[in-house]
mmCIF file with all atom_site columns, C-alpha atoms in Angstrom:
data_model
loop_
_atom_site.group_PDB
_atom_site.id
_atom_site.type_symbol
_atom_site.label_atom_id
_atom_site.label_alt_id
_atom_site.label_comp_id
_atom_site.label_asym_id
_atom_site.label_entity_id
_atom_site.label_seq_id
_atom_site.pdbx_PDB_ins_code
_atom_site.Cartn_x
_atom_site.Cartn_y
_atom_site.Cartn_z
_atom_site.occupancy
_atom_site.B_iso_or_equiv
_atom_site.pdbx_formal_charge
_atom_site.auth_seq_id
_atom_site.auth_comp_id
_atom_site.auth_asym_id
_atom_site.auth_atom_id
_atom_site.pdbx_PDB_model_num
ATOM 1   C CA . UNK S 1 1   ? 10.742  -10.738 10.264  1.00 0.00 ? 124 UNK S CA 1
ATOM 2   C CA . UNK S 1 2   ? 8.713   -8.321  8.281   1.00 0.00 ? 125 UNK S CA 1
ATOM 3   C CA . UNK S 1 3   ? 5.039   -10.271 8.623   1.00 0.00 ? 126 UNK S CA 1
ATOM 4   C CA . UNK S 1 4   ? 1.696   -9.158  8.657   1.00 0.00 ? 127 UNK S CA 1
ATOM 5   C CA . UNK S 1 5   ? -0.771  -11.400 8.461   1.00 0.00 ? 128 UNK S CA 1
ATOM 6   C CA . UNK S 1 6   ? -4.482  -11.519 7.244   1.00 0.00 ? 129 UNK S CA 1
ATOM 7   C CA . UNK S 1 7   ? -7.636  -13.764 7.315   1.00 0.00 ? 130 UNK S CA 1
ATOM 8   C CA . UNK S 1 8   ? -9.016  -14.976 5.365   1.00 0.00 ? 131 UNK S CA 1
ATOM 9   C CA . UNK S 1 9   ? -7.193  -14.794 1.927   1.00 0.00 ? 132 UNK S CA 1
ATOM 10  C CA . UNK S 1 10  ? -10.734 -14.994 0.299   1.00 0.00 ? 133 UNK S CA 1
ATOM 11  C CA . UNK S 1 11  ? -14.607 -13.972 1.587   1.00 0.00 ? 134 UNK S CA 1
ATOM 12  C CA . UNK S 1 12  ? -17.847 -13.805 -0.142  1.00 0.00 ? 135 UNK S CA 1
ATOM 13  C CA . UNK S 1 13  ? -20.744 -12.497 1.556   1.00 0.00 ? 136 UNK S CA 1
ATOM 14  C CA . UNK S 1 14  ? -24.376 -11.603 1.013   1.00 0.00 ? 137 UNK S CA 1
ATOM 15  C CA . UNK S 1 15  ? -25.360 -7.967  1.392   1.00 0.00 ? 138 UNK S CA 1
ATOM 16  C CA . UNK S 1 16  ? -27.284 -8.859  4.620   1.00 0.00 ? 139 UNK S CA 1
ATOM 17  C CA . UNK S 1 17  ? -24.210 -11.033 6.015   1.00 0.00 ? 140 UNK S CA 1
ATOM 18  C CA . UNK S 1 18  ? -21.722 -10.516 8.780   1.00 0.00 ? 141 UNK S CA 1
ATOM 19  C CA . UNK S 1 19  ? -18.314 -11.043 8.303   1.00 0.00 ? 142 UNK S CA 1
ATOM 20  C CA . UNK S 1 20  ? -14.741 -10.095 9.775   1.00 0.00 ? 143 UNK S CA 1
ATOM 21  C CA . UNK S 1 21  ? -11.190 -9.752  8.493   1.00 0.00 ? 144 UNK S CA 1
ATOM 22  C CA . UNK S 1 22  ? -8.426  -10.289 10.924  1.00 0.00 ? 145 UNK S CA 1
ATOM 23  C CA . UNK S 1 23  ? -5.094  -8.800  10.653  1.00 0.00 ? 146 UNK S CA 1
ATOM 24  C CA . UNK S 1 24  ? -2.197  -9.415  12.673  1.00 0.00 ? 147 UNK S CA 1
ATOM 25  C CA . UNK S 1 25  ? 2.069   -8.339  13.140  1.00 0.00 ? 148 UNK S CA 1
ATOM 26  C CA . UNK S 1 26  ? 4.025   -9.430  15.594  1.00 0.00 ? 149 UNK S CA 1
ATOM 27  C CA . UNK S 1 27  ? 6.860   -6.928  15.035  1.00 0.00 ? 150 UNK S CA 1
ATOM 28  C CA . UNK S 1 28  ? 6.261   -4.338  17.809  1.00 0.00 ? 151 UNK S CA 1
ATOM 29  C CA . UNK S 1 29  ? 5.033   -2.025  15.005  1.00 0.00 ? 152 UNK S CA 1
ATOM 30  C CA . UNK S 1 30  ? 2.239   0.815   17.122  1.00 0.00 ? 153 UNK S CA 1
ATOM 31  C CA . UNK S 1 31  ? 0.480   1.615   14.051  1.00 0.00 ? 154 UNK S CA 1
ATOM 32  C CA . UNK S 1 32  ? -1.797  -0.509  12.291  1.00 0.00 ? 155 UNK S CA 1
ATOM 33  C CA . UNK S 1 33  ? -3.852  0.382   8.761   1.00 0.00 ? 156 UNK S CA 1
ATOM 34  C CA . UNK S 1 34  ? -6.957  -0.383  7.095   1.00 0.00 ? 157 UNK S CA 1
ATOM 35  C CA . UNK S 1 35  ? -6.650  -0.006  3.114   1.00 0.00 ? 158 UNK S CA 1
ATOM 36  C CA . UNK S 1 36  ? -9.116  -0.692  0.219   1.00 0.00 ? 159 UNK S CA 1
ATOM 37  C CA . UNK S 1 37  ? -7.682  -1.391  -3.784  1.00 0.00 ? 160 UNK S CA 1
ATOM 38  C CA . UNK S 1 38  ? -9.522  -1.817  -6.505  1.00 0.00 ? 161 UNK S CA 1
ATOM 39  C CA . UNK S 1 39  ? -8.076  -3.844  -8.895  1.00 0.00 ? 162 UNK S CA 1
ATOM 40  C CA . UNK S 1 40  ? -5.241  -1.952  -10.874 1.00 0.00 ? 163 UNK S CA 1
ATOM 41  C CA . UNK S 1 41  ? -5.865  0.688   -8.594  1.00 0.00 ? 164 UNK S CA 1
ATOM 42  C CA . UNK S 1 42  ? -3.519  2.349   -5.990  1.00 0.00 ? 165 UNK S CA 1
ATOM 43  C CA . UNK S 1 43  ? -4.343  1.529   -2.129  1.00 0.00 ? 166 UNK S CA 1
ATOM 44  C CA . UNK S 1 44  ? -6.845  3.580   -0.424  1.00 0.00 ? 167 UNK S CA 1
ATOM 45  C CA . UNK S 1 45  ? -6.748  4.584   2.758   1.00 0.00 ? 168 UNK S CA 1
ATOM 46  C CA . UNK S 1 46  ? -9.822  3.732   4.791   1.00 0.00 ? 169 UNK S CA 1
ATOM 47  C CA . UNK S 1 47  ? -8.521  3.428   8.647   1.00 0.00 ? 170 UNK S CA 1
ATOM 48  C CA . UNK S 1 48  ? -5.371  4.362   10.809  1.00 0.00 ? 171 UNK S CA 1
ATOM 49  C CA . UNK S 1 49  ? -4.963  2.961   14.607  1.00 0.00 ? 172 UNK S CA 1
ATOM 50  C CA . UNK S 1 50  ? -2.114  5.154   16.654  1.00 0.00 ? 173 UNK S CA 1
ATOM 51  C CA . UNK S 1 51  ? -1.425  3.228   19.983  1.00 0.00 ? 174 UNK S CA 1
ATOM 52  C CA . UNK S 1 52  ? -4.601  1.140   19.805  1.00 0.00 ? 175 UNK S CA 1
ATOM 53  C CA . UNK S 1 53  ? -6.424  4.045   19.358  1.00 0.00 ? 176 UNK S CA 1
ATOM 54  C CA . UNK S 1 54  ? -8.754  5.262   16.322  1.00 0.00 ? 177 UNK S CA 1
ATOM 55  C CA . UNK S 1 55  ? -6.480  7.928   14.941  1.00 0.00 ? 178 UNK S CA 1
ATOM 56  C CA . UNK S 1 56  ? -7.905  8.229   11.127  1.00 0.00 ? 179 UNK S CA 1
ATOM 57  C CA . UNK S 1 57  ? -11.172 7.479   9.660   1.00 0.00 ? 180 UNK S CA 1
ATOM 58  C CA . UNK S 1 58  ? -11.646 8.642   5.768   1.00 0.00 ? 181 UNK S CA 1
ATOM 59  C CA . UNK S 1 59  ? -14.985 9.145   5.749   1.00 0.00 ? 182 UNK S CA 1
ATOM 60  C CA . UNK S 1 60  ? -15.679 5.611   5.769   1.00 0.00 ? 183 UNK S CA 1
ATOM 61  C CA . UNK S 1 61  ? -19.399 4.267   6.036   1.00 0.00 ? 184 UNK S CA 1
ATOM 62  C CA . UNK S 1 62  ? -20.560 3.019   9.290   1.00 0.00 ? 185 UNK S CA 1
ATOM 63  C CA . UNK S 1 63  ? -20.923 -0.632  7.023   1.00 0.00 ? 186 UNK S CA 1
ATOM 64  C CA . UNK S 1 64  ? -17.150 -0.723  7.969   1.00 0.00 ? 187 UNK S CA 1
ATOM 65  C CA . UNK S 1 65  ? -16.288 -0.989  11.396  1.00 0.00 ? 188 UNK S CA 1
ATOM 66  C CA . UNK S 1 66  ? -12.812 -0.815  12.172  1.00 0.00 ? 189 UNK S CA 1
ATOM 67  C CA . UNK S 1 67  ? -11.011 -2.387  16.117  1.00 0.00 ? 190 UNK S CA 1
ATOM 68  C CA . UNK S 1 68  ? -8.087  -3.027  17.660  1.00 0.00 ? 191 UNK S CA 1
ATOM 69  C CA . UNK S 1 69  ? -8.475  -5.708  20.208  1.00 0.00 ? 192 UNK S CA 1
ATOM 70  C CA . UNK S 1 70  ? -4.561  -4.923  20.788  1.00 0.00 ? 193 UNK S CA 1
ATOM 71  C CA . UNK S 1 71  ? -1.038  -4.213  19.602  1.00 0.00 ? 194 UNK S CA 1
ATOM 72  C CA . UNK S 1 72  ? -0.876  -6.899  17.847  1.00 0.00 ? 195 UNK S CA 1
ATOM 73  C CA . UNK S 1 73  ? -4.496  -7.693  16.253  1.00 0.00 ? 196 UNK S CA 1
ATOM 74  C CA . UNK S 1 74  ? -6.671  -5.611  14.028  1.00 0.00 ? 197 UNK S CA 1
ATOM 75  C CA . UNK S 1 75  ? -10.257 -6.425  12.984  1.00 0.00 ? 198 UNK S CA 1
ATOM 76  C CA . UNK S 1 76  ? -12.475 -5.239  10.027  1.00 0.00 ? 199 UNK S CA 1
ATOM 77  C CA . UNK S 1 77  ? -15.725 -5.779  10.856  1.00 0.00 ? 200 UNK S CA 1
ATOM 78  C CA . UNK S 1 78  ? -18.451 -5.677  8.005   1.00 0.00 ? 201 UNK S CA 1
ATOM 79  C CA . UNK S 1 79  ? -22.100 -5.574  7.911   1.00 0.00 ? 202 UNK S CA 1
ATOM 80  C CA . UNK S 1 80  ? -24.760 -4.866  4.999   1.00 0.00 ? 203 UNK S CA 1
ATOM 81  C CA . UNK S 1 81  ? -21.883 -4.450  2.270   1.00 0.00 ? 204 UNK S CA 1
ATOM 82  C CA . UNK S 1 82  ? -23.257 -3.741  -1.161  1.00 0.00 ? 205 UNK S CA 1
ATOM 83  C CA . UNK S 1 83  ? -21.674 -5.211  -4.437  1.00 0.00 ? 206 UNK S CA 1
ATOM 84  C CA . UNK S 1 84  ? -19.384 -2.069  -5.385  1.00 0.00 ? 207 UNK S CA 1
ATOM 85  C CA . UNK S 1 85  ? -17.283 -2.742  -1.992  1.00 0.00 ? 208 UNK S CA 1
ATOM 86  C CA . UNK S 1 86  ? -15.715 -5.618  -3.591  1.00 0.00 ? 209 UNK S CA 1
ATOM 87  C CA . UNK S 1 87  ? -12.201 -5.184  -3.284  1.00 0.00 ? 210 UNK S CA 1
ATOM 88  C CA . UNK S 1 88  ? -8.868  -6.265  -1.837  1.00 0.00 ? 211 UNK S CA 1
ATOM 89  C CA . UNK S 1 89  ? -8.932  -5.317  2.066   1.00 0.00 ? 212 UNK S CA 1
ATOM 90  C CA . UNK S 1 90  ? -4.925  -4.733  2.591   1.00 0.00 ? 213 UNK S CA 1
ATOM 91  C CA . UNK S 1 91  ? -3.417  -4.541  6.136   1.00 0.00 ? 214 UNK S CA 1
ATOM 92  C CA . UNK S 1 92  ? -0.623  -2.974  7.296   1.00 0.00 ? 215 UNK S CA 1
ATOM 93  C CA . UNK S 1 93  ? 1.671   -1.462  10.182  1.00 0.00 ? 216 UNK S CA 1
ATOM 94  C CA . UNK S 1 94  ? 4.499   0.563   10.850  1.00 0.00 ? 217 UNK S CA 1
ATOM 95  C CA . UNK S 1 95  ? 6.817   1.276   13.703  1.00 0.00 ? 218 UNK S CA 1
ATOM 96  C CA . UNK S 1 96  ? 5.216   4.697   14.616  1.00 0.00 ? 219 UNK S CA 1
ATOM 97  C CA . UNK S 1 97  ? 2.315   6.069   13.379  1.00 0.00 ? 220 UNK S CA 1
ATOM 98  C CA . UNK S 1 98  ? 2.379   7.828   10.270  1.00 0.00 ? 221 UNK S CA 1
ATOM 99  C CA . UNK S 1 99  ? 6.353   7.903   9.606   1.00 0.00 ? 222 UNK S CA 1
ATOM 100 C CA . UNK S 1 100 ? 8.524   5.789   7.836   1.00 0.00 ? 223 UNK S CA 1
ATOM 101 C CA . UNK S 1 101 ? 7.735   2.264   6.122   1.00 0.00 ? 224 UNK S CA 1
ATOM 102 C CA . UNK S 1 102 ? 4.229   0.216   5.778   1.00 0.00 ? 225 UNK S CA 1
ATOM 103 C CA . UNK S 1 103 ? 4.473   -3.566  5.793   1.00 0.00 ? 226 UNK S CA 1
ATOM 104 C CA . UNK S 1 104 ? 1.588   -4.928  4.388   1.00 0.00 ? 227 UNK S CA 1
ATOM 105 C CA . UNK S 1 105 ? -0.240  -8.247  4.802   1.00 0.00 ? 228 UNK S CA 1
ATOM 106 C CA . UNK S 1 106 ? -1.399  -10.114 1.563   1.00 0.00 ? 229 UNK S CA 1
ATOM 107 C CA . UNK S 1 107 ? -4.805  -9.083  1.558   1.00 0.00 ? 230 UNK S CA 1
ATOM 108 C CA . UNK S 1 108 ? -8.150  -10.234 1.752   1.00 0.00 ? 231 UNK S CA 1
ATOM 109 C CA . UNK S 1 109 ? -10.240 -10.816 -1.593  1.00 0.00 ? 232 UNK S CA 1
ATOM 110 C CA . UNK S 1 110 ? -13.345 -9.749  -0.522  1.00 0.00 ? 233 UNK S CA 1
ATOM 111 C CA . UNK S 1 111 ? -16.758 -10.424 -2.920  1.00 0.00 ? 234 UNK S CA 1
ATOM 112 C CA . UNK S 1 112 ? -20.098 -9.036  -2.121  1.00 0.00 ? 235 UNK S CA 1
ATOM 113 C CA . UNK S 1 113 ? -23.074 -10.509 -4.217  1.00 0.00 ? 236 UNK S CA 1
ATOM 114 C CA . UNK X 2 1   ? -8.272  11.144  -2.084  1.00 0.00 ? 240 UNK X CA 1
ATOM 115 C CA . UNK X 2 2   ? -4.787  12.909  -3.193  1.00 0.00 ? 241 UNK X CA 1
ATOM 116 C CA . UNK X 2 3   ? -2.320  10.747  -5.438  1.00 0.00 ? 242 UNK X CA 1
ATOM 117 C CA . UNK X 2 4   ? 0.633   11.241  -6.821  1.00 0.00 ? 243 UNK X CA 1
ATOM 118 C CA . UNK X 2 5   ? 1.451   11.050  -10.828 1.00 0.00 ? 244 UNK X CA 1
ATOM 119 C CA . UNK X 2 6   ? 3.147   8.097   -11.917 1.00 0.00 ? 245 UNK X CA 1
ATOM 120 C CA . UNK X 2 7   ? 4.741   7.639   -15.237 1.00 0.00 ? 246 UNK X CA 1
ATOM 121 C CA . UNK X 2 8   ? 4.485   5.912   -17.344 1.00 0.00 ? 247 UNK X CA 1
ATOM 122 C CA . UNK X 2 9   ? 0.978   4.067   -16.802 1.00 0.00 ? 248 UNK X CA 1
ATOM 123 C CA . UNK X 2 10  ? 2.623   1.170   -18.158 1.00 0.00 ? 249 UNK X CA 1
ATOM 124 C CA . UNK X 2 11  ? 5.523   -0.635  -19.937 1.00 0.00 ? 250 UNK X CA 1
ATOM 125 C CA . UNK X 2 12  ? 6.126   -3.320  -22.118 1.00 0.00 ? 251 UNK X CA 1
ATOM 126 C CA . UNK X 2 13  ? 9.688   -4.572  -22.473 1.00 0.00 ? 252 UNK X CA 1
ATOM 127 C CA . UNK X 2 14  ? 11.994  -7.334  -23.204 1.00 0.00 ? 253 UNK X CA 1
ATOM 128 C CA . UNK X 2 15  ? 14.040  -9.194  -20.816 1.00 0.00 ? 254 UNK X CA 1
ATOM 129 C CA . UNK X 2 16  ? 17.470  -7.594  -19.837 1.00 0.00 ? 255 UNK X CA 1
ATOM 130 C CA . UNK X 2 17  ? 16.418  -4.329  -21.188 1.00 0.00 ? 256 UNK X CA 1
ATOM 131 C CA . UNK X 2 18  ? 16.449  -1.812  -17.883 1.00 0.00 ? 257 UNK X CA 1
ATOM 132 C CA . UNK X 2 19  ? 13.455  0.320   -17.278 1.00 0.00 ? 258 UNK X CA 1
ATOM 133 C CA . UNK X 2 20  ? 12.827  3.507   -15.289 1.00 0.00 ? 259 UNK X CA 1
ATOM 134 C CA . UNK X 2 21  ? 9.703   4.560   -13.984 1.00 0.00 ? 260 UNK X CA 1
ATOM 135 C CA . UNK X 2 22  ? 9.393   8.576   -12.162 1.00 0.00 ? 261 UNK X CA 1
ATOM 136 C CA . UNK X 2 23  ? 6.799   9.703   -9.253  1.00 0.00 ? 262 UNK X CA 1
ATOM 137 C CA . UNK X 2 24  ? 6.154   13.774  -9.256  1.00 0.00 ? 263 UNK X CA 1
ATOM 138 C CA . UNK X 2 25  ? 4.440   16.201  -6.916  1.00 0.00 ? 264 UNK X CA 1
ATOM 139 C CA . UNK X 2 26  ? 3.102   19.567  -6.908  1.00 0.00 ? 265 UNK X CA 1
ATOM 140 C CA . UNK X 2 27  ? 4.140   19.459  -3.054  1.00 0.00 ? 266 UNK X CA 1
ATOM 141 C CA . UNK X 2 28  ? 7.251   18.671  -1.197  1.00 0.00 ? 267 UNK X CA 1
ATOM 142 C CA . UNK X 2 29  ? 7.651   15.346  0.476   1.00 0.00 ? 268 UNK X CA 1
ATOM 143 C CA . UNK X 2 30  ? 10.136  14.260  3.255   1.00 0.00 ? 269 UNK X CA 1
ATOM 144 C CA . UNK X 2 31  ? 9.500   10.533  2.299   1.00 0.00 ? 270 UNK X CA 1
ATOM 145 C CA . UNK X 2 32  ? 9.435   8.291   -0.806  1.00 0.00 ? 271 UNK X CA 1
ATOM 146 C CA . UNK X 2 33  ? 8.702   4.595   -0.824  1.00 0.00 ? 272 UNK X CA 1
ATOM 147 C CA . UNK X 2 34  ? 8.185   2.338   -4.178  1.00 0.00 ? 273 UNK X CA 1
ATOM 148 C CA . UNK X 2 35  ? 6.412   -0.883  -3.780  1.00 0.00 ? 274 UNK X CA 1
ATOM 149 C CA . UNK X 2 36  ? 5.869   -3.682  -6.117  1.00 0.00 ? 275 UNK X CA 1
ATOM 150 C CA . UNK X 2 37  ? 3.145   -5.548  -6.737  1.00 0.00 ? 276 UNK X CA 1
ATOM 151 C CA . UNK X 2 38  ? 1.932   -9.292  -7.627  1.00 0.00 ? 277 UNK X CA 1
ATOM 152 C CA . UNK X 2 39  ? -1.536  -9.896  -8.702  1.00 0.00 ? 278 UNK X CA 1
ATOM 153 C CA . UNK X 2 40  ? -3.636  -10.941 -5.922  1.00 0.00 ? 279 UNK X CA 1
ATOM 154 C CA . UNK X 2 41  ? -1.365  -10.291 -3.133  1.00 0.00 ? 280 UNK X CA 1
ATOM 155 C CA . UNK X 2 42  ? -0.311  -7.340  -0.921  1.00 0.00 ? 281 UNK X CA 1
ATOM 156 C CA . UNK X 2 43  ? 2.302   -4.629  -2.211  1.00 0.00 ? 282 UNK X CA 1
ATOM 157 C CA . UNK X 2 44  ? 5.770   -5.127  -0.613  1.00 0.00 ? 283 UNK X CA 1
ATOM 158 C CA . UNK X 2 45  ? 8.294   -2.685  0.176   1.00 0.00 ? 284 UNK X CA 1
ATOM 159 C CA . UNK X 2 46  ? 11.052  -2.328  -2.080  1.00 0.00 ? 285 UNK X CA 1
ATOM 160 C CA . UNK X 2 47  ? 12.919  1.006   -1.570  1.00 0.00 ? 286 UNK X CA 1
ATOM 161 C CA . UNK X 2 48  ? 12.323  3.374   1.439   1.00 0.00 ? 287 UNK X CA 1
ATOM 162 C CA . UNK X 2 49  ? 14.248  7.216   0.589   1.00 0.00 ? 288 UNK X CA 1
ATOM 163 C CA . UNK X 2 50  ? 14.385  10.028  3.261   1.00 0.00 ? 289 UNK X CA 1
ATOM 164 C CA . UNK X 2 51  ? 16.586  12.870  2.129   1.00 0.00 ? 290 UNK X CA 1
ATOM 165 C CA . UNK X 2 52  ? 16.297  14.709  -0.618  1.00 0.00 ? 291 UNK X CA 1
ATOM 166 C CA . UNK X 2 53  ? 19.190  13.403  -2.985  1.00 0.00 ? 292 UNK X CA 1
ATOM 167 C CA . UNK X 2 54  ? 19.342  10.473  -1.763  1.00 0.00 ? 293 UNK X CA 1
ATOM 168 C CA . UNK X 2 55  ? 20.211  7.418   -4.124  1.00 0.00 ? 294 UNK X CA 1
ATOM 169 C CA . UNK X 2 56  ? 19.468  3.733   -2.831  1.00 0.00 ? 295 UNK X CA 1
ATOM 170 C CA . UNK X 2 57  ? 19.528  0.748   -4.297  1.00 0.00 ? 296 UNK X CA 1
ATOM 171 C CA . UNK X 2 58  ? 18.486  -2.812  -3.746  1.00 0.00 ? 297 UNK X CA 1
ATOM 172 C CA . UNK X 2 59  ? 19.867  -5.423  -5.796  1.00 0.00 ? 298 UNK X CA 1
ATOM 173 C CA . UNK X 2 60  ? 19.062  -4.173  -9.769  1.00 0.00 ? 299 UNK X CA 1
ATOM 174 C CA . UNK X 2 61  ? 17.097  -1.737  -8.287  1.00 0.00 ? 300 UNK X CA 1
ATOM 175 C CA . UNK X 2 62  ? 18.024  2.185   -7.749  1.00 0.00 ? 301 UNK X CA 1
ATOM 176 C CA . UNK X 2 63  ? 16.045  4.537   -6.590  1.00 0.00 ? 302 UNK X CA 1
ATOM 177 C CA . UNK X 2 64  ? 16.459  8.416   -5.914  1.00 0.00 ? 303 UNK X CA 1
ATOM 178 C CA . UNK X 2 65  ? 14.789  11.203  -3.647  1.00 0.00 ? 304 UNK X CA 1
ATOM 179 C CA . UNK X 2 66  ? 14.574  14.212  -6.081  1.00 0.00 ? 305 UNK X CA 1
ATOM 180 C CA . UNK X 2 67  ? 16.631  17.414  -5.114  1.00 0.00 ? 306 UNK X CA 1
ATOM 181 C CA . UNK X 2 68  ? 13.220  19.375  -5.209  1.00 0.00 ? 307 UNK X CA 1
ATOM 182 C CA . UNK X 2 69  ? 11.412  17.087  -2.628  1.00 0.00 ? 308 UNK X CA 1
ATOM 183 C CA . UNK X 2 70  ? 8.854   16.729  -5.305  1.00 0.00 ? 309 UNK X CA 1
ATOM 184 C CA . UNK X 2 71  ? 9.904   13.623  -7.491  1.00 0.00 ? 310 UNK X CA 1
ATOM 185 C CA . UNK X 2 72  ? 11.127  10.465  -7.055  1.00 0.00 ? 311 UNK X CA 1
ATOM 186 C CA . UNK X 2 73  ? 12.922  8.072   -9.537  1.00 0.00 ? 312 UNK X CA 1
ATOM 187 C CA . UNK X 2 74  ? 12.820  3.893   -9.769  1.00 0.00 ? 313 UNK X CA 1
ATOM 188 C CA . UNK X 2 75  ? 15.325  2.338   -12.101 1.00 0.00 ? 314 UNK X CA 1
ATOM 189 C CA . UNK X 2 76  ? 15.360  -1.474  -12.947 1.00 0.00 ? 315 UNK X CA 1
ATOM 190 C CA . UNK X 2 77  ? 17.979  -2.816  -14.606 1.00 0.00 ? 316 UNK X CA 1
ATOM 191 C CA . UNK X 2 78  ? 18.972  -5.995  -16.633 1.00 0.00 ? 317 UNK X CA 1
ATOM 192 C CA . UNK X 2 79  ? 15.007  -7.027  -16.100 1.00 0.00 ? 318 UNK X CA 1
ATOM 193 C CA . UNK X 2 80  ? 13.788  -10.563 -16.049 1.00 0.00 ? 319 UNK X CA 1
ATOM 194 C CA . UNK X 2 81  ? 10.659  -11.957 -16.003 1.00 0.00 ? 320 UNK X CA 1
ATOM 195 C CA . UNK X 2 82  ? 9.756   -11.972 -12.162 1.00 0.00 ? 321 UNK X CA 1
ATOM 196 C CA . UNK X 2 83  ? 9.974   -8.332  -12.300 1.00 0.00 ? 322 UNK X CA 1
ATOM 197 C CA . UNK X 2 84  ? 6.359   -8.170  -13.897 1.00 0.00 ? 323 UNK X CA 1
ATOM 198 C CA . UNK X 2 85  ? 3.953   -6.822  -11.714 1.00 0.00 ? 324 UNK X CA 1
ATOM 199 C CA . UNK X 2 86  ? 2.497   -3.448  -10.816 1.00 0.00 ? 325 UNK X CA 1
ATOM 200 C CA . UNK X 2 87  ? 5.331   -0.587  -9.090  1.00 0.00 ? 326 UNK X CA 1
ATOM 201 C CA . UNK X 2 88  ? 3.781   1.917   -6.774  1.00 0.00 ? 327 UNK X CA 1
ATOM 202 C CA . UNK X 2 89  ? 5.532   4.812   -5.835  1.00 0.00 ? 328 UNK X CA 1
ATOM 203 C CA . UNK X 2 90  ? 4.411   6.599   -1.946  1.00 0.00 ? 329 UNK X CA 1
ATOM 204 C CA . UNK X 2 91  ? 5.394   9.297   -0.323  1.00 0.00 ? 330 UNK X CA 1
ATOM 205 C CA . UNK X 2 92  ? 4.514   11.496  3.265   1.00 0.00 ? 331 UNK X CA 1
ATOM 206 C CA . UNK X 2 93  ? 4.231   14.911  2.737   1.00 0.00 ? 332 UNK X CA 1
ATOM 207 C CA . UNK X 2 94  ? 4.393   15.875  6.196   1.00 0.00 ? 333 UNK X CA 1
ATOM 208 C CA . UNK X 2 95  ? 1.660   17.540  6.805   1.00 0.00 ? 334 UNK X CA 1
ATOM 209 C CA . UNK X 2 96  ? -0.406  17.168  9.649   1.00 0.00 ? 335 UNK X CA 1
ATOM 210 C CA . UNK X 2 97  ? -1.636  13.481  9.622   1.00 0.00 ? 336 UNK X CA 1
ATOM 211 C CA . UNK X 2 98  ? 1.517   12.947  7.206   1.00 0.00 ? 337 UNK X CA 1
ATOM 212 C CA . UNK X 2 99  ? -0.238  10.645  5.985   1.00 0.00 ? 338 UNK X CA 1
ATOM 213 C CA . UNK X 2 100 ? 0.959   7.511   3.129   1.00 0.00 ? 339 UNK X CA 1
ATOM 214 C CA . UNK X 2 101 ? 0.088   8.918   -0.691  1.00 0.00 ? 340 UNK X CA 1
ATOM 215 C CA . UNK X 2 102 ? 0.155   6.474   -3.455  1.00 0.00 ? 341 UNK X CA 1
ATOM 216 C CA . UNK X 2 103 ? 1.216   7.382   -6.884  1.00 0.00 ? 342 UNK X CA 1
ATOM 217 C CA . UNK X 2 104 ? -1.047  5.842   -9.854  1.00 0.00 ? 343 UNK X CA 1
ATOM 218 C CA . UNK X 2 105 ? 0.782   2.536   -10.496 1.00 0.00 ? 344 UNK X CA 1
ATOM 219 C CA . UNK X 2 106 ? 3.191   1.651   -13.148 1.00 0.00 ? 345 UNK X CA 1
ATOM 220 C CA . UNK X 2 107 ? 2.396   -2.039  -15.160 1.00 0.00 ? 346 UNK X CA 1
ATOM 221 C CA . UNK X 2 108 ? 5.696   -3.788  -16.011 1.00 0.00 ? 347 UNK X CA 1
ATOM 222 C CA . UNK X 2 109 ? 5.412   -6.595  -18.757 1.00 0.00 ? 348 UNK X CA 1
ATOM 223 C CA . UNK X 2 110 ? 9.091   -8.188  -19.453 1.00 0.00 ? 349 UNK X CA 1
ATOM 224 C CA . UNK X 2 111 ? 8.832   -10.604 -22.419 1.00 0.00 ? 350 UNK X CA 1
ATOM 225 C CA . UNK X 2 112 ? 11.135  -13.349 -22.420 1.00 0.00 ? 351 UNK X CA 1
#
């Protein structure tokens, strides 16, 4: 079962709102990732968690705050976002950090008004 | 961030035709992955390659890890309408973080 589950599938929020994106995998993978993707562009890496610790932050603005409560869960907390932050946010996981294959969720489509 | 050069940027073909796309890098890679993404969905892994010269098939799809380790190719034989989507290559350069770097994508349209 190569499944990464993301919720919600769609989210609309105002610039003053606080919301969270959630990701879950039960494949025993020890690395989890957040990517941001604009239309017709490749995914851009935001954060990498290795063994539940943040290992890579690609200079992402602090209005995006990741959290890894346990090895199966990954959250992305959103606060004071800008309209240009509207995008598809993808969660992925891999068996080991930064090796091998990444398996992606279906994504959360975020619209910031 | 760093991106891989992927070509062609888009392809418009007739059902039944074969398709070829490739990905090149200025540096050596130790892993090549090929993904397909449908609109509004996440990328789905098609093929993974780990050795220079490796040729791997998945149904009508065949991908190769270039012998120079700086490129990879994906071929789709006898295309069908459900092959429509954006195809991304992705590679790991084996550097300190060994991050996955994505290609710019190839948009495939198949005319029935």
